[in-house]
XYZ file of C-alpha atoms in Angstrom:
629
model
C -5.732 3.614 -105.549
C -8.932 5.477 -104.656
C -8.380 7.738 -101.637
C -12.005 8.824 -101.204
C -12.174 6.560 -98.117
C -9.603 8.743 -96.325
C -10.594 11.593 -94.021
C -7.941 14.012 -92.788
C -7.105 16.263 -89.850
C -4.475 18.965 -90.371
C -3.120 20.692 -87.260
C -2.234 24.330 -87.945
C -0.333 26.757 -85.732
C 0.634 30.203 -87.067
C 1.982 29.165 -90.463
C -0.713 29.849 -93.078
C 1.666 29.707 -96.053
C 2.855 26.221 -95.082
C -0.726 25.175 -94.404
C -1.820 26.152 -97.882
C 0.852 23.966 -99.463
C 0.022 20.981 -97.253
C -3.714 21.169 -97.912
C -2.988 21.507 -101.637
C -0.881 18.332 -101.616
C -3.603 16.384 -99.794
C -6.259 17.475 -102.273
C -3.954 16.726 -105.209
C -3.577 13.135 -103.947
C -7.305 12.547 -103.854
C -8.439 13.499 -100.344
C -11.927 14.933 -100.783
C -12.382 18.532 -99.562
C -15.432 17.647 -97.461
C -13.388 14.880 -95.792
C -10.733 17.342 -94.599
C -10.748 19.557 -91.525
C -8.098 22.031 -90.379
C -7.842 22.495 -86.617
C -6.404 25.980 -86.185
C -4.949 26.596 -82.723
C -3.008 29.726 -83.723
C -4.939 31.931 -81.266
C -4.016 34.757 -83.620
C -6.792 36.361 -85.708
C -4.335 37.472 -88.396
C -2.830 34.003 -88.986
C -6.236 32.329 -88.701
C -7.739 34.778 -91.182
C -4.914 34.247 -93.663
C -5.246 30.482 -93.291
C -8.971 30.642 -94.039
C -8.327 32.806 -97.088
C -5.622 30.504 -98.502
C -7.378 27.141 -98.386
C -10.518 26.255 -100.391
C -13.852 27.209 -98.863
C -15.144 23.635 -99.022
C -12.399 22.581 -96.580
C -13.611 23.012 -92.989
C -11.625 25.100 -90.502
C -12.335 25.018 -86.774
C -10.703 27.396 -84.322
C -9.391 25.899 -81.103
C -7.444 27.087 -78.062
C -3.792 26.079 -78.220
C -3.909 23.027 -75.963
C -1.228 21.200 -77.934
C -0.932 18.689 -80.744
C -2.855 15.887 -79.049
C -5.809 18.105 -78.173
C -5.970 19.357 -81.764
C -5.979 15.818 -83.166
C -8.662 14.705 -80.696
C -10.749 17.748 -81.640
C -10.421 16.913 -85.337
C -11.498 13.321 -84.738
C -14.575 14.538 -82.830
C -15.435 16.851 -85.737
C -15.420 13.917 -88.154
C -17.615 11.865 -85.807
C -20.088 14.711 -85.274
C -20.140 15.565 -88.990
C -20.780 11.979 -90.030
C -17.807 11.839 -92.367
C -17.993 8.575 -94.292
C -14.406 7.293 -94.275
C -12.738 4.308 -92.608
C -9.200 5.726 -92.619
C -8.038 8.955 -91.004
C -4.922 10.893 -91.953
C -3.280 13.185 -89.394
C -0.838 15.819 -90.632
C 0.894 18.889 -89.258
C 0.755 22.065 -91.305
C 4.292 21.808 -92.730
C 4.230 18.180 -93.925
C 4.394 17.756 -97.727
C 3.663 14.274 -99.118
C 5.447 13.416 -102.348
C 3.339 12.048 -105.253
C 1.802 8.665 -104.443
C 2.731 8.805 -100.727
C -0.847 8.704 -99.420
C -1.794 5.862 -101.768
C 1.237 3.859 -100.604
C 0.336 4.372 -96.944
C -3.234 3.313 -97.719
C -2.062 0.179 -99.523
C 0.201 -0.887 -96.650
C -2.465 -0.272 -94.008
C -5.156 -2.194 -95.877
C -2.828 -5.130 -96.545
C -1.958 -5.454 -92.833
C -5.157 -5.954 -90.792
C -3.255 -5.960 -87.491
C -1.794 -2.500 -88.169
C -3.431 0.464 -86.422
C -1.288 3.145 -88.026
C 1.333 3.515 -90.750
C 3.777 6.348 -91.317
C 6.104 7.398 -94.156
C 9.790 7.959 -94.501
C 10.211 11.527 -93.269
C 12.853 13.559 -95.090
C 14.092 17.104 -94.608
C 16.619 19.529 -96.057
C 16.333 21.955 -98.942
C 16.726 19.159 -101.500
C 14.728 16.602 -99.489
C 17.925 14.568 -99.348
C 18.266 13.964 -95.599
C 16.323 11.295 -93.707
C 14.660 12.603 -90.583
C 13.065 9.345 -89.512
C 12.202 5.842 -90.669
C 10.192 5.213 -87.536
C 11.706 4.756 -84.113
C 12.828 2.410 -81.370
C 13.555 2.605 -77.639
C 16.941 2.307 -75.990
C 17.374 -0.812 -73.913
C 18.267 0.633 -70.524
C 16.499 3.992 -70.300
C 13.599 3.393 -72.715
C 14.396 6.632 -74.574
C 12.953 7.115 -78.084
C 15.429 7.144 -80.980
C 14.952 7.434 -84.758
C 15.861 4.801 -87.290
C 18.021 6.290 -90.054
C 18.168 9.763 -88.505
C 20.232 12.221 -90.635
C 21.313 9.535 -93.071
C 21.247 10.083 -96.823
C 17.929 9.595 -98.570
C 19.670 7.133 -100.868
C 19.739 4.662 -97.950
C 15.966 4.222 -98.232
C 16.379 2.296 -101.488
C 13.553 -0.166 -102.014
C 12.920 -0.954 -98.370
C 9.593 -2.613 -97.669
C 7.203 -1.807 -94.846
C 8.077 -3.093 -91.382
C 6.966 -2.872 -87.770
C 8.554 -0.192 -85.594
C 8.128 0.862 -81.982
C 6.849 4.355 -82.803
C 6.330 6.959 -85.533
C 6.609 10.745 -85.651
C 3.266 12.525 -85.474
C 3.975 14.733 -88.493
C 2.121 12.513 -90.965
C 0.213 9.369 -89.965
C -2.534 7.265 -91.522
C -4.775 5.528 -88.955
C -7.687 3.187 -89.028
C -10.373 5.620 -88.025
C -11.801 3.290 -85.350
C -8.446 3.413 -83.564
C -8.427 7.180 -83.132
C -12.063 7.165 -82.074
C -11.412 4.539 -79.400
C -7.909 5.493 -78.250
C -7.571 9.205 -77.600
C -4.192 10.948 -77.464
C -3.099 12.035 -73.971
C -3.368 15.826 -74.060
C -1.174 16.376 -71.010
C 2.000 16.111 -73.101
C 1.049 19.275 -75.047
C 4.065 18.916 -77.337
C 6.527 16.034 -77.849
C 6.107 12.332 -77.031
C 2.306 12.296 -77.146
C 2.271 10.285 -80.377
C 4.926 7.947 -78.979
C 2.865 7.338 -75.851
C -0.262 6.846 -77.968
C 1.429 4.196 -80.089
C 2.723 2.363 -77.031
C -0.889 2.219 -75.888
C -1.886 0.749 -79.253
C 0.821 -1.926 -79.239
C -0.117 -2.936 -75.681
C -3.642 -3.430 -76.978
C -2.462 -5.837 -79.698
C -2.100 -3.461 -82.668
C 0.981 -3.035 -84.866
C 2.736 0.212 -85.852
C 4.265 0.175 -89.358
C 6.574 2.385 -91.396
C 6.260 2.399 -95.209
C 9.593 3.769 -96.542
C 8.357 3.983 -100.132
C 5.914 6.677 -99.022
C 8.010 9.840 -98.626
C 6.931 13.021 -96.848
C 8.996 16.175 -96.375
C 8.876 18.004 -93.090
C 10.628 20.835 -91.326
C 11.589 20.341 -87.693
C 13.309 22.517 -85.125
C 14.025 19.559 -82.852
C 12.786 19.008 -79.314
C 11.956 21.968 -77.032
C 14.239 21.403 -74.011
C 11.525 22.106 -71.448
C 9.174 19.504 -72.904
C 12.016 17.019 -73.340
C 12.672 16.636 -69.619
C 9.094 17.302 -68.508
C 7.427 14.886 -70.881
C 9.928 12.056 -70.554
C 8.805 11.798 -66.932
C 5.151 11.566 -67.925
C 6.030 9.040 -70.622
C 8.091 6.860 -68.272
C 5.477 7.127 -65.524
C 3.006 5.570 -67.959
C 5.298 3.217 -69.853
C 8.612 2.700 -68.059
C 9.859 0.785 -65.043
C 10.939 2.289 -61.716
C 14.551 2.772 -62.839
C 13.554 4.500 -66.070
C 11.109 6.806 -64.292
C 13.739 8.089 -61.891
C 16.831 8.157 -64.118
C 15.710 9.274 -67.602
C 15.038 12.966 -66.939
C 18.162 13.570 -64.781
C 20.240 11.827 -67.456
C 18.863 14.104 -70.186
C 19.371 17.164 -67.979
C 22.979 16.337 -67.108
C 23.767 15.540 -70.732
C 22.212 18.823 -71.914
C 23.991 20.933 -69.320
C 27.297 19.225 -70.098
C 26.868 19.874 -73.796
C 26.120 23.565 -73.157
C 29.191 23.948 -70.938
C 31.419 22.163 -73.465
C 30.184 24.414 -76.263
C 30.425 27.470 -73.985
C 26.781 28.304 -74.493
C 24.793 30.422 -72.065
C 22.455 29.215 -69.359
C 19.470 29.993 -71.582
C 20.200 26.685 -73.366
C 20.041 24.493 -70.292
C 17.713 26.312 -67.894
C 14.607 25.018 -69.744
C 15.909 21.471 -69.188
C 16.025 22.062 -65.440
C 12.602 23.730 -65.452
C 11.149 20.758 -67.310
C 12.826 18.365 -64.877
C 11.173 20.107 -61.928
C 7.787 20.399 -63.643
C 7.741 16.704 -64.519
C 8.383 15.462 -60.982
C 4.638 15.489 -60.258
C 4.076 12.813 -62.869
C 6.222 10.240 -61.120
C 3.458 8.843 -58.929
C 0.051 9.874 -60.188
C 0.579 8.731 -63.762
C 2.311 5.473 -62.930
C -0.944 4.504 -61.244
C -2.380 2.577 -64.166
C -2.665 -1.202 -64.121
C -0.546 -2.637 -66.931
C -2.644 -5.767 -67.518
C -6.031 -7.235 -66.635
C -6.968 -10.901 -66.809
C -10.687 -11.621 -67.193
C -12.062 -14.916 -65.895
C -15.464 -15.849 -67.354
C -17.084 -19.008 -65.931
C -20.201 -18.466 -68.083
C -18.517 -18.571 -71.456
C -21.818 -18.742 -73.295
C -24.175 -16.461 -71.391
C -21.596 -13.757 -70.682
C -19.684 -13.813 -73.974
C -20.970 -10.397 -75.048
C -20.445 -8.840 -71.616
C -16.890 -10.175 -71.473
C -16.066 -8.927 -74.963
C -17.457 -5.484 -74.140
C -15.415 -5.342 -70.918
C -12.317 -6.406 -72.828
C -12.940 -3.635 -75.375
C -13.354 -0.997 -72.651
C -10.169 -2.055 -70.867
C -8.181 -2.109 -74.088
C -9.506 1.356 -74.787
C -7.997 2.421 -71.467
C -4.619 1.270 -72.777
C -4.021 -1.929 -70.814
C -3.172 -5.408 -71.982
C -6.128 -7.774 -71.577
C -6.315 -11.558 -71.588
C -9.444 -13.683 -71.207
C -9.991 -17.201 -69.880
C -13.433 -18.773 -70.219
C -15.191 -22.044 -69.473
C -18.644 -22.951 -70.771
C -21.434 -23.436 -68.269
C -22.772 -27.000 -67.839
C -25.927 -26.319 -69.882
C -23.803 -25.503 -72.935
C -20.809 -27.784 -72.375
C -22.859 -30.871 -71.572
C -20.736 -31.571 -68.471
C -21.572 -31.934 -64.788
C -21.537 -29.129 -62.252
C -18.537 -30.504 -60.351
C -16.424 -30.634 -63.520
C -17.425 -27.037 -64.233
C -16.429 -25.922 -60.721
C -13.067 -27.685 -61.062
C -12.341 -25.900 -64.345
C -13.364 -22.582 -62.800
C -11.022 -23.119 -59.838
C -8.222 -23.988 -62.276
C -8.774 -20.697 -64.135
C -8.562 -18.776 -60.860
C -5.389 -20.592 -59.855
C -3.694 -19.901 -63.189
C -4.716 -16.246 -62.982
C -3.085 -16.050 -59.561
C 0.154 -17.683 -60.742
C 0.415 -15.304 -63.691
C -0.404 -12.142 -61.745
C 2.220 -9.538 -60.971
C 2.358 -6.243 -59.163
C -0.163 -3.796 -60.549
C -2.018 -6.367 -62.662
C -5.637 -7.237 -62.005
C -7.957 -10.225 -62.289
C -11.673 -9.659 -62.880
C -14.116 -12.555 -62.368
C -17.265 -11.667 -64.303
C -19.636 -14.068 -62.495
C -19.594 -15.555 -58.968
C -20.114 -19.293 -59.394
C -20.538 -19.861 -55.648
C -22.254 -16.591 -54.827
C -20.680 -14.670 -51.942
C -18.262 -17.551 -51.287
C -16.353 -16.497 -54.421
C -15.037 -13.497 -52.487
C -13.016 -15.959 -50.405
C -12.242 -18.537 -53.094
C -11.040 -16.024 -55.673
C -8.991 -14.179 -53.035
C -7.219 -17.402 -52.043
C -6.598 -18.678 -55.579
C -6.041 -15.447 -57.539
C -4.676 -13.042 -54.947
C -5.622 -9.690 -53.457
C -5.733 -7.897 -56.836
C -8.880 -9.821 -57.791
C -12.368 -8.370 -58.236
C -15.669 -10.225 -58.622
C -18.592 -8.729 -60.556
C -21.972 -9.200 -58.853
C -24.686 -8.652 -61.432
C -27.520 -9.884 -59.177
C -26.697 -9.738 -55.428
C -30.143 -11.268 -54.788
C -30.512 -13.445 -57.900
C -33.805 -13.591 -59.766
C -33.331 -17.367 -59.930
C -32.147 -19.579 -57.082
C -28.339 -19.611 -56.725
C -25.887 -21.269 -54.345
C -24.093 -19.083 -51.808
C -26.305 -15.986 -51.951
C -28.448 -16.473 -48.840
C -28.284 -14.704 -45.478
C -26.171 -17.421 -43.870
C -23.568 -17.303 -46.639
C -23.485 -13.506 -46.468
C -22.976 -13.536 -42.695
C -20.173 -16.104 -42.873
C -18.352 -14.385 -45.709
C -18.680 -10.872 -44.248
C -16.903 -12.068 -41.088
C -13.736 -12.878 -43.057
C -11.165 -10.022 -42.867
C -9.634 -10.615 -46.320
C -11.983 -10.604 -49.298
C -11.880 -9.738 -52.982
C -13.102 -6.411 -54.238
C -16.778 -6.360 -55.264
C -17.818 -4.700 -58.541
C -21.468 -3.750 -59.084
C -23.109 -1.852 -61.931
C -26.038 -0.090 -60.247
C -26.800 1.732 -57.019
C -29.552 -0.801 -56.323
C -27.024 -3.623 -56.477
C -24.629 -1.639 -54.304
C -27.327 -1.197 -51.668
C -28.075 -4.937 -51.697
C -24.398 -5.741 -51.121
C -24.281 -3.258 -48.254
C -27.383 -4.854 -46.738
C -25.611 -8.208 -46.911
C -22.646 -6.738 -45.016
C -20.396 -6.889 -48.089
C -20.202 -3.234 -49.032
C -16.829 -2.376 -47.514
C -14.798 -3.532 -50.495
C -17.211 -2.686 -53.276
C -16.909 -0.238 -56.163
C -19.713 0.943 -58.458
C -18.670 0.932 -62.137
C -21.012 1.392 -65.073
C -21.943 -1.681 -67.103
C -19.367 -2.048 -69.921
C -20.511 -1.585 -73.501
C -19.069 -1.449 -76.988
C -18.680 1.915 -78.682
C -22.026 3.226 -80.003
C -23.042 1.714 -83.331
C -26.327 3.497 -83.951
C -25.299 4.283 -87.536
C -25.507 0.529 -88.233
C -29.200 0.190 -87.279
C -31.077 -2.179 -89.559
C -33.135 -0.409 -92.191
C -36.646 -1.671 -92.815
C -37.697 -1.382 -96.453
C -41.114 -3.100 -96.227
C -43.880 -0.675 -97.181
C -46.528 0.165 -94.604
C -44.799 -2.085 -92.087
C -45.829 -2.096 -88.472
C -43.191 -1.098 -85.866
C -41.491 -4.050 -84.166
C -41.587 -4.118 -80.357
C -39.546 -6.947 -78.835
C -38.910 -8.487 -75.446
C -35.568 -10.302 -75.440
C -33.845 -12.606 -72.993
C -34.504 -15.616 -70.823
C -37.784 -15.848 -68.913
C -37.527 -15.329 -65.161
C -40.162 -15.120 -62.458
C -39.765 -11.363 -62.082
C -40.901 -10.741 -65.650
C -44.130 -8.742 -65.489
C -46.561 -10.847 -67.503
C -49.486 -8.596 -66.553
C -47.864 -5.634 -68.325
C -47.409 -7.742 -71.437
C -51.008 -8.995 -71.453
C -52.483 -5.539 -70.962
C -50.233 -3.973 -73.586
C -51.111 -6.602 -76.183
C -54.750 -5.521 -76.263
C -53.711 -1.886 -76.707
C -50.877 -2.295 -79.209
C -51.288 -5.453 -81.258
C -53.243 -3.727 -84.024
C -50.436 -1.190 -84.624
C -47.291 -3.128 -83.608
C -45.509 -6.390 -84.285
C -45.231 -7.822 -80.747
C -42.489 -10.436 -80.339
C -40.859 -12.257 -77.437
C -37.635 -14.175 -78.052
C -35.931 -16.063 -75.244
C -35.639 -19.396 -73.535
C -38.427 -20.553 -71.200
C -41.168 -18.049 -72.032
C -44.822 -19.158 -71.729
C -47.411 -18.309 -74.361
C -48.884 -14.823 -73.938
C -51.965 -13.738 -75.832
C -51.233 -11.152 -78.493
C -47.475 -11.801 -78.534
C -45.571 -14.062 -80.912
C -43.370 -16.096 -78.564
C -40.162 -17.767 -79.795
C -39.096 -19.683 -76.674
C -35.556 -20.713 -77.555
C -31.925 -19.824 -76.928
C -30.489 -17.498 -79.589
C -26.837 -16.971 -80.513
C -24.943 -13.747 -79.845
C -25.024 -12.874 -83.543
C -28.764 -13.432 -83.830
C -29.412 -11.484 -80.634
C -27.542 -8.505 -82.072
C -29.670 -8.703 -85.206
C -32.849 -8.829 -83.123
C -31.805 -5.764 -81.125
C -30.646 -3.932 -84.228
C -33.824 -4.698 -86.157
C -36.243 -3.639 -83.412
C -37.990 -0.285 -83.350
C -38.024 -0.508 -79.561
C -37.105 -2.989 -76.815
C -39.405 -3.530 -73.837
C -37.901 -4.430 -70.432
C -40.883 -5.874 -68.494
C -39.201 -6.601 -65.158
C -40.808 -5.963 -61.784
C -37.373 -5.983 -60.105
C -33.894 -5.975 -61.584
C -30.429 -4.656 -60.837
C -29.358 -4.067 -64.424
C -30.251 -5.151 -67.924
C -27.638 -6.460 -70.328
C -30.272 -6.240 -73.073
C -30.773 -2.520 -72.329
C -27.024 -1.890 -72.586
C -26.809 -3.889 -75.804
C -29.687 -1.797 -77.165
C -27.679 1.324 -76.325
C -24.824 -0.002 -78.442
C -27.133 -0.082 -81.471
C -29.055 3.084 -80.631
C -32.316 1.145 -80.186
C -34.634 2.836 -77.660
C -35.667 0.897 -74.554
C -38.906 1.217 -72.592
C -38.970 0.157 -68.947
C -39.723 1.194 -65.397
C -38.467 4.440 -63.905
C -36.716 4.209 -60.572
C -34.528 1.343 -61.796
C -31.042 1.078 -63.236
C -32.528 2.379 -66.504
C -32.450 5.835 -64.871
C -28.680 5.606 -65.021
C -28.798 4.950 -68.761
C -31.414 7.503 -69.830
C -31.654 9.886 -66.902
C -34.532 10.538 -64.542
C -37.505 12.058 -66.303
C -36.905 10.313 -69.621
C -40.078 9.802 -71.641
C -38.903 6.247 -72.309
C -39.322 5.317 -68.633
C -42.641 4.648 -66.912
C -43.569 5.396 -63.314
C -44.333 2.292 -61.250
C -48.069 2.756 -60.721
C -50.982 5.003 -61.568
C -52.791 7.114 -58.980
C -54.905 4.146 -57.888
C -51.884 1.934 -57.249
C -52.411 -0.193 -60.352
C -50.524 -0.527 -63.587
C -50.729 2.585 -65.741
C -51.139 0.892 -69.124
C -51.703 4.218 -70.865
C -48.318 5.436 -69.635
C -46.628 2.283 -70.930
C -48.329 2.628 -74.312
C -47.401 6.315 -74.521
C -43.724 5.544 -73.777
C -43.672 2.824 -76.437
C -45.218 5.081 -79.075
C -42.713 7.802 -78.215
C -39.888 5.270 -78.494
C -40.747 4.195 -82.041
C -41.430 7.720 -83.314
C -38.840 9.919 -81.609
C -36.921 7.783 -79.128
C -34.059 6.999 -81.475
C -32.411 10.386 -80.967
C -32.667 10.089 -77.188
C -31.219 6.570 -77.358
C -28.306 7.751 -79.498
C -27.514 10.586 -77.070
C -27.800 8.260 -74.080
C -25.501 5.800 -75.827
C -22.748 8.365 -76.319
C -23.030 9.702 -72.775
C -23.057 6.253 -71.203
C -20.068 5.102 -73.239
C -18.044 8.151 -72.173
C -19.021 7.510 -68.539
C -18.087 3.825 -68.863
C -14.601 4.693 -70.109
C -14.118 7.267 -67.346
C -15.273 4.821 -64.643
C -13.016 1.960 -65.693
C -9.998 4.190 -66.368
C -10.385 5.644 -62.872
C -10.680 2.136 -61.436
C -7.503 1.033 -63.214
C -5.625 4.023 -61.816
C -6.820 3.561 -58.228
C -6.245 -0.182 -58.443
C -2.541 0.163 -58.959
C -2.142 3.061 -56.541
C -3.529 0.847 -53.781
C -0.711 -1.665 -54.303
C 2.047 0.851 -53.643
């Protein structure tokens, strides 16, 4: 099997001779040298110099502070992303792991044949003759949730012809991942050493992935066991994130008492058990702060058609934060062909079911308020206090029930309301003006991971750049900007408008229809630039979708676009010229910049926004559960 689609990260710490053998085995089994990076955290110039001298020059080596195994793996993944390595699978190995012939190909075969699998690991063996099983994957004990190996210290002959199977966790010595998994789900660097891979895999299984062991792939490793300090320290961090209350409080004392008892029985000195006690004390701080992560989120989407992309992006972000996510949707009347009352009844039923299925620490997120501000009462009554409602447009651009001053005044007088989620400071200010800012939180608009490398390529010779306006027509669309721009740009640009309800505009090709999610992605992806011609708006889902594809957006400065591109971006246009009118030249200049050089700025903005999105929602998940304690 061809292994050219496998990139690799090798973590090295002060063992250049072992590193040389490991790298040699990887290259022998078909891993390409330019697909391999060694992350050297030796912090020792002598060992680092020897390591560089031993391995081939076309294998990259990056020096890193010793922040632990997880930090080294994360650094290696970032290197592959930044270097543009073209591989869909990513192998992670420690410096002393030696794959036997055909092991990598077997892991690759098993991973590709199991689309639900995020990661697959080998049978790990040890001993001078490679005749002792170290691990065939692992499981957790029933009462204390402690990790244990399958087949630990059994004879290698017990492996036989075992086939691949799902396990609870795998050792981090040698693992083959789907690359997308490691890019989306980072390893928690706080563990430093021991249990970080176990915690990472629990995060993956909670997100719907499988963890597999492939016993016919055999890898030799050397292990000195678990450092006592990190055993009792890290089990507290692990249980704070993954265990119940009993396991969080009992696991570390149990391991400490057992270790001390064993040392006394064997008449060993205190040096054997003091690290256990030190780790026990050091890990106490994890008991509260790291348990504060919601274990599940249920998304309720009453606009199953219009908000399908938004909901999927939110689901992806939450899964990336390591929580279990479920989604319930109902189509809006315009798509379902049903009446408004039937739609409201189905929406209320979704809220009620979400409330019945909720438990301590779990959240419900309603992605659109069907009854405007009244939803803050309705959702609170039907779904419970751990419910949040997303307000995209506090003062809607089209007429909507329950968003007027009277509704706001009535709702704001109620002492128990749902949490409000908004995606821009402008929206937050509008909610405060309506008297509904006390329970609100500002979180960045969710988005999928950047996909700018998948931009559509245009092969037509001498083609004109494509400038598009996308989305439904609303009264706050600035038709004057479009008319003035058409006279300035139509000779050099393809000017297109695609969206339901648009009127004819001279100089623009208007396709006034509803388009599917798939077609909308293709339109965004195939545009040289997207124009956002709003006079007033709180956020733009089209602008965020453009970020996902790395397509530059041109729009007004002083809007939520500032949060995507930053104030002072050449893609954003000041509101007026010096005479108080529209500055058409500024709009034209921004558009020309977008199609010539804006792609790089869009790609950078995409990466920054995505990182900020993950940080926002992870912080929200943590604070959400802490508030229930």
